[in-house]
Coordinates of C-alpha atoms and ligand atoms in Angstrom, one line a residue:
X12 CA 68.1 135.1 108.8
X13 CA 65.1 133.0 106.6
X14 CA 64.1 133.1 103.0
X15 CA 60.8 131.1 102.7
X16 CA 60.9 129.7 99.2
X17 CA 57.2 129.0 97.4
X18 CA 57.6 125.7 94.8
X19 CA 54.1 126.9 92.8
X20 CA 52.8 124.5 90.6
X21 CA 55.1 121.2 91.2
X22 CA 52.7 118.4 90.3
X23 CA 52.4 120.4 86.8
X24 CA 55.3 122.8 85.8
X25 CA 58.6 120.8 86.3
X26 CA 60.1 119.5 83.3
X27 CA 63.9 118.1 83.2
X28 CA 64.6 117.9 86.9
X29 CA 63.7 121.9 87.3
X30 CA 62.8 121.1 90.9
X31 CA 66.3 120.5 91.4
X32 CA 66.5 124.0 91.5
X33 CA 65.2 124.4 94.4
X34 CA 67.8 121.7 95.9
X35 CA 69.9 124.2 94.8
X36 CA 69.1 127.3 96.5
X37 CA 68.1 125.6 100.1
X38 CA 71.5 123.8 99.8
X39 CA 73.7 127.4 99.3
X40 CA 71.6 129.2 101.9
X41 CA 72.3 126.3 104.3
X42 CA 75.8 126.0 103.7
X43 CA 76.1 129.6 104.8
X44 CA 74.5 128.9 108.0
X45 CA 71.0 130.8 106.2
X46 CA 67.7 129.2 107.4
X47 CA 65.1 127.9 104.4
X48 CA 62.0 126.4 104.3
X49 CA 60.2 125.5 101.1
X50 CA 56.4 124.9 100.8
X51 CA 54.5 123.3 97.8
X52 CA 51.3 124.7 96.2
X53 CA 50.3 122.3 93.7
X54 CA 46.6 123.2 91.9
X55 CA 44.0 123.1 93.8
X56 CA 45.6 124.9 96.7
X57 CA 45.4 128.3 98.2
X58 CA 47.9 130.3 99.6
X59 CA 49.3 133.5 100.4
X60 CA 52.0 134.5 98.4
X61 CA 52.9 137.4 100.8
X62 CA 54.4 135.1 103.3
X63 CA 57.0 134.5 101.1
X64 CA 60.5 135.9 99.9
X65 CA 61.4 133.4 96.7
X66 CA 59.0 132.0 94.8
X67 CA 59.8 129.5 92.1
X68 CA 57.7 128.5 88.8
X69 CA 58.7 125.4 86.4
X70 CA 58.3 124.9 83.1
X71 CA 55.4 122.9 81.9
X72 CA 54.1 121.8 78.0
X73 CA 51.4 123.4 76.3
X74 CA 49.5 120.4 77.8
X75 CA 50.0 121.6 81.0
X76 CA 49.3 125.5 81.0
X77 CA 46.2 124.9 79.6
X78 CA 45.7 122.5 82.4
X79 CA 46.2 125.0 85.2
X80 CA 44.5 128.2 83.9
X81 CA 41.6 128.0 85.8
X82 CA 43.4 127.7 88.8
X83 CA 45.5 130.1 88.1
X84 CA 42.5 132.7 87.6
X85 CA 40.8 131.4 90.0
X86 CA 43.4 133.2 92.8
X87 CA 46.9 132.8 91.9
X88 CA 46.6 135.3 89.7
X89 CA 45.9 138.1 91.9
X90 CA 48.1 136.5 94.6
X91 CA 51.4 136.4 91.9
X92 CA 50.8 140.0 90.5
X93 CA 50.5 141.7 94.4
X94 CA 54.0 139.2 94.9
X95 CA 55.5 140.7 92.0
X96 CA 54.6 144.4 92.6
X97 CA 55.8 144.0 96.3
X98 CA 59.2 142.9 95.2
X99 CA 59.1 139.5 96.0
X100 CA 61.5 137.5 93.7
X101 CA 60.4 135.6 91.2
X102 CA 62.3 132.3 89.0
X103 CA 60.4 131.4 86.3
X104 CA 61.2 129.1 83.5
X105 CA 60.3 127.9 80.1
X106 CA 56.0 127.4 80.6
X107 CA 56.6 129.3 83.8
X108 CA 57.7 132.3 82.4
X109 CA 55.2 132.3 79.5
X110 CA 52.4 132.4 81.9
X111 CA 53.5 135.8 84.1
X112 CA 53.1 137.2 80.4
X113 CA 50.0 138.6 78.6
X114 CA 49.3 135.4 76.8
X115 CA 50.2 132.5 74.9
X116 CA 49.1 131.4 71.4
X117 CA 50.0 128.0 70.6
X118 CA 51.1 127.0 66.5
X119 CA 47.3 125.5 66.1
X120 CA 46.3 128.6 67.4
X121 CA 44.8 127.9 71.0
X122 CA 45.0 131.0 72.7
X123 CA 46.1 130.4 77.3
X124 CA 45.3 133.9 78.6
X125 CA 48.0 134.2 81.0
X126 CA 48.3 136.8 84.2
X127 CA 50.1 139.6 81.8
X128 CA 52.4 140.7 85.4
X129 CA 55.5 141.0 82.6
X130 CA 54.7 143.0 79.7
X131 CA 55.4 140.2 77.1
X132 CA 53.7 137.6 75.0
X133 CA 54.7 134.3 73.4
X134 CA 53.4 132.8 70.0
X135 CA 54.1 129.1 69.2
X136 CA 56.1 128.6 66.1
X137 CA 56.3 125.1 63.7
X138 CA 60.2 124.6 64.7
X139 CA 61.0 124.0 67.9
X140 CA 64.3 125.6 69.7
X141 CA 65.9 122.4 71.4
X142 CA 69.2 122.8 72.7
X143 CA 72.0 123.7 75.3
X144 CA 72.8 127.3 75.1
X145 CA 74.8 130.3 76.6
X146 CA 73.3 133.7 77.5
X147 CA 75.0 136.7 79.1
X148 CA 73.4 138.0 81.7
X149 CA 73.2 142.1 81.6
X150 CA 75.3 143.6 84.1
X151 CA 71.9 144.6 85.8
X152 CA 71.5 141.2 86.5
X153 CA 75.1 140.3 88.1
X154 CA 76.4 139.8 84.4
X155 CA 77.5 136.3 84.4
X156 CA 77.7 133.5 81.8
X157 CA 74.8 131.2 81.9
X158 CA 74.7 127.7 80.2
X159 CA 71.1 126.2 80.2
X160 CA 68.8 123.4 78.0
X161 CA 66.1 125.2 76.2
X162 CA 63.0 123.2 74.6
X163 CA 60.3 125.5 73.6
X164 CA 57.9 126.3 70.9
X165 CA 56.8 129.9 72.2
X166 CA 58.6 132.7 71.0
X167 CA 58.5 135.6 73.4
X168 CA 58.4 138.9 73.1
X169 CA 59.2 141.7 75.3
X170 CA 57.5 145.0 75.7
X171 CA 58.9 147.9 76.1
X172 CA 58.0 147.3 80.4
X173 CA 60.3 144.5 80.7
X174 CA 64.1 144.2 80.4
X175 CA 65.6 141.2 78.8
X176 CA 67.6 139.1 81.2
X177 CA 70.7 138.9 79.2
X178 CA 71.5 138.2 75.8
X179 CA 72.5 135.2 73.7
X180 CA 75.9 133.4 72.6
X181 CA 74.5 130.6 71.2
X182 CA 71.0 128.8 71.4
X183 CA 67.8 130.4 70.7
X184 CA 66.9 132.4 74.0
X185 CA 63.4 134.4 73.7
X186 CA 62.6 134.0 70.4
X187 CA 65.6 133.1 67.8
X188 CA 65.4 136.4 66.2
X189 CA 66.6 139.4 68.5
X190 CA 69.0 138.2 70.3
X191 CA 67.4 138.8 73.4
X192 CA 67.2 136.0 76.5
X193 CA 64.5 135.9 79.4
X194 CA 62.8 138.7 81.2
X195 CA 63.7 140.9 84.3
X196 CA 61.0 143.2 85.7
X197 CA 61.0 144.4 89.7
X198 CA 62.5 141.1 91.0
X199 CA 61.3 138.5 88.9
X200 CA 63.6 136.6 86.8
X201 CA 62.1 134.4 83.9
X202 CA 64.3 132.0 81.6
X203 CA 63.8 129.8 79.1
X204 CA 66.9 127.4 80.7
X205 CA 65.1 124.1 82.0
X206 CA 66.7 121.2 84.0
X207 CA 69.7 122.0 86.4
X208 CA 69.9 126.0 85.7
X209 CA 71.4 126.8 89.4
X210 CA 73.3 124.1 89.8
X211 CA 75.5 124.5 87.0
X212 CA 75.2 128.5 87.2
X213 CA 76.0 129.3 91.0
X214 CA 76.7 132.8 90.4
X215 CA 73.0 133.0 89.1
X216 CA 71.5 131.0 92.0
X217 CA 73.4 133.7 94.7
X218 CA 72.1 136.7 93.0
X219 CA 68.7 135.3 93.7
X220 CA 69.7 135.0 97.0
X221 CA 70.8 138.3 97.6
X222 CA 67.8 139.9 96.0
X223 CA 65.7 138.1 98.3
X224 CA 67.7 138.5 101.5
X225 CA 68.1 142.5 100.4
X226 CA 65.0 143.4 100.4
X227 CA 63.9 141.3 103.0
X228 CA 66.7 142.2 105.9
X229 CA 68.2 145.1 103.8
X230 CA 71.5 143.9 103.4
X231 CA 72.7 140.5 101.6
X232 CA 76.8 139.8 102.0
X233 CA 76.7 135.8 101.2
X234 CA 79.9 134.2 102.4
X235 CA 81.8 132.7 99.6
X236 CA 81.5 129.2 98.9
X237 CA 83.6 126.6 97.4
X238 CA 82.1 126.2 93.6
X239 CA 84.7 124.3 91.9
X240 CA 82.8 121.1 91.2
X241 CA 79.9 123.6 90.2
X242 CA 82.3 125.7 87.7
X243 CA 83.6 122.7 85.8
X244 CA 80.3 121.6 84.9
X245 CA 79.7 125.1 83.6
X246 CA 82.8 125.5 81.7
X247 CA 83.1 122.4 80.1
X248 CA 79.5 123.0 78.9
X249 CA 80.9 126.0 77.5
X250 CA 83.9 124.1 76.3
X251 CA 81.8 121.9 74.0
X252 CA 79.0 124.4 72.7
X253 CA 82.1 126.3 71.4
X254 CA 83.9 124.0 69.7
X255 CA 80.3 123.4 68.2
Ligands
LIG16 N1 54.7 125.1 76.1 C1 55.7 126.0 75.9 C2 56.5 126.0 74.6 O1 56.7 124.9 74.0 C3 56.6 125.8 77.1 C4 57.5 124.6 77.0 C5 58.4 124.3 78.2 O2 58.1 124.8 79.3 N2 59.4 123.5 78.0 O3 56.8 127.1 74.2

């Protein structure tokens, strides 16, 4: 067994260490004996996404989505919506995330045109939400306790095409208002929690896994793996954010 893992956009969308991520999921497939390799496609580059099983999206600053937009339309686009509609999972974070939407309007008003694969949109607000925060995954999405960093303008909002990813304890998640946290539509996963999401949230990281390897070999049991070093980071995050 393979996954091929995509790292789109590196040299622009990868704020707070998010590439560690992908340290993340080649290290638990390779632990269980799994076989990874994980290819690049900075701007500029063409590719097709087809060949892959996992592809993974950073988060970027306003700065930076305008940045790649032409890029993106320019063949990424098409290539990212065919990925999603075949199934092909999808992490995307923060800037990431904004751009599978319909668009996003920044607080002075400049409007990025994004790929609109997730029926959502995101409008900049004055405030930014800043912060560590916990989410609850839905049970559709494996149902565990996330803890994440979240640094964004945008407020997102879903349509009525998209499920949320879970729903939030504390923090801001989507928007600050309804409660609501990330996206889930076919297999694509987007989050507004930056910086070391997987490793502190292995639970998360294997039910990528097993999306990917289910639809790609039809069946997914990952051995079990020895989290503990993993766990304490996430429940002493926890820990602290309750006691406020
Ligand atoms: N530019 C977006 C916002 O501020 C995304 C920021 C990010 O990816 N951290 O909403």
């Amino acid at each position: 067994m393979e996954l091929k893992i995509c790292h789109m956009y590196p040299d622009v969308l990868n704020l707070y260490g998010d590439g560690g991520n992908i340290i993340t999921l080649r290290r638990r497939l390779q632990w269980r004996g799994i076989g990874v390799s994980v290819d690049k496609l900075p701007i500029g580059s063409s590719a097709s996404l087809s060949a892959y099983d996992l592809i993974f999206i950073g988060g970027g600053q306003d700065f930076e989505q305008e940045v790649l937009l032409d890029d993106l339309h320019r063949g990424k686009e098409a290539e990212l919506k065919a990925a999603i509609a075949d199934g092909t999972t999808v992490l995307a974070i923060c800037g990431g995330y904004q751009m599978l939407g319909n668009y996003y309007r920044t607080h002075e008003g400049v409007q990025c045109d994004f790929i609109g694969a997730l029926d959502l949109y995101t409008v900049g607000a004055k405030d930014r939400m800043i912060g560590n925060y916990v989410f609850e995954c839905s049970p559709e999405n494996g149902g565990s306790t996330i803890v994440g960093f979240e640094n964004h303008s945008g407020k997102t909002w879903l349509g009525s095409g998209v499920q949320p990813l879970g729903k939030v304890i504390t923090g801001f998640g989507n928007n600050g208002e309804d409660g609501t946290e990330g996206a889930r539509f076919n297999n694509v996963f987007g989050t507004y929690s930056h910086g070391p999401l997987l490793p502190k949230n292995p639970a998360f990281c294997d039910l990528l896994l097993q999306t990917a390897l289910q639809r790609k070999y039809g069946t997914a049991e990952l051995a079990p793996l020895d989290d503990a070093a993993e766990l304490l980071a996430h429940d002493e995050m926890i820990a602290r954010l309750k006691k406020g």
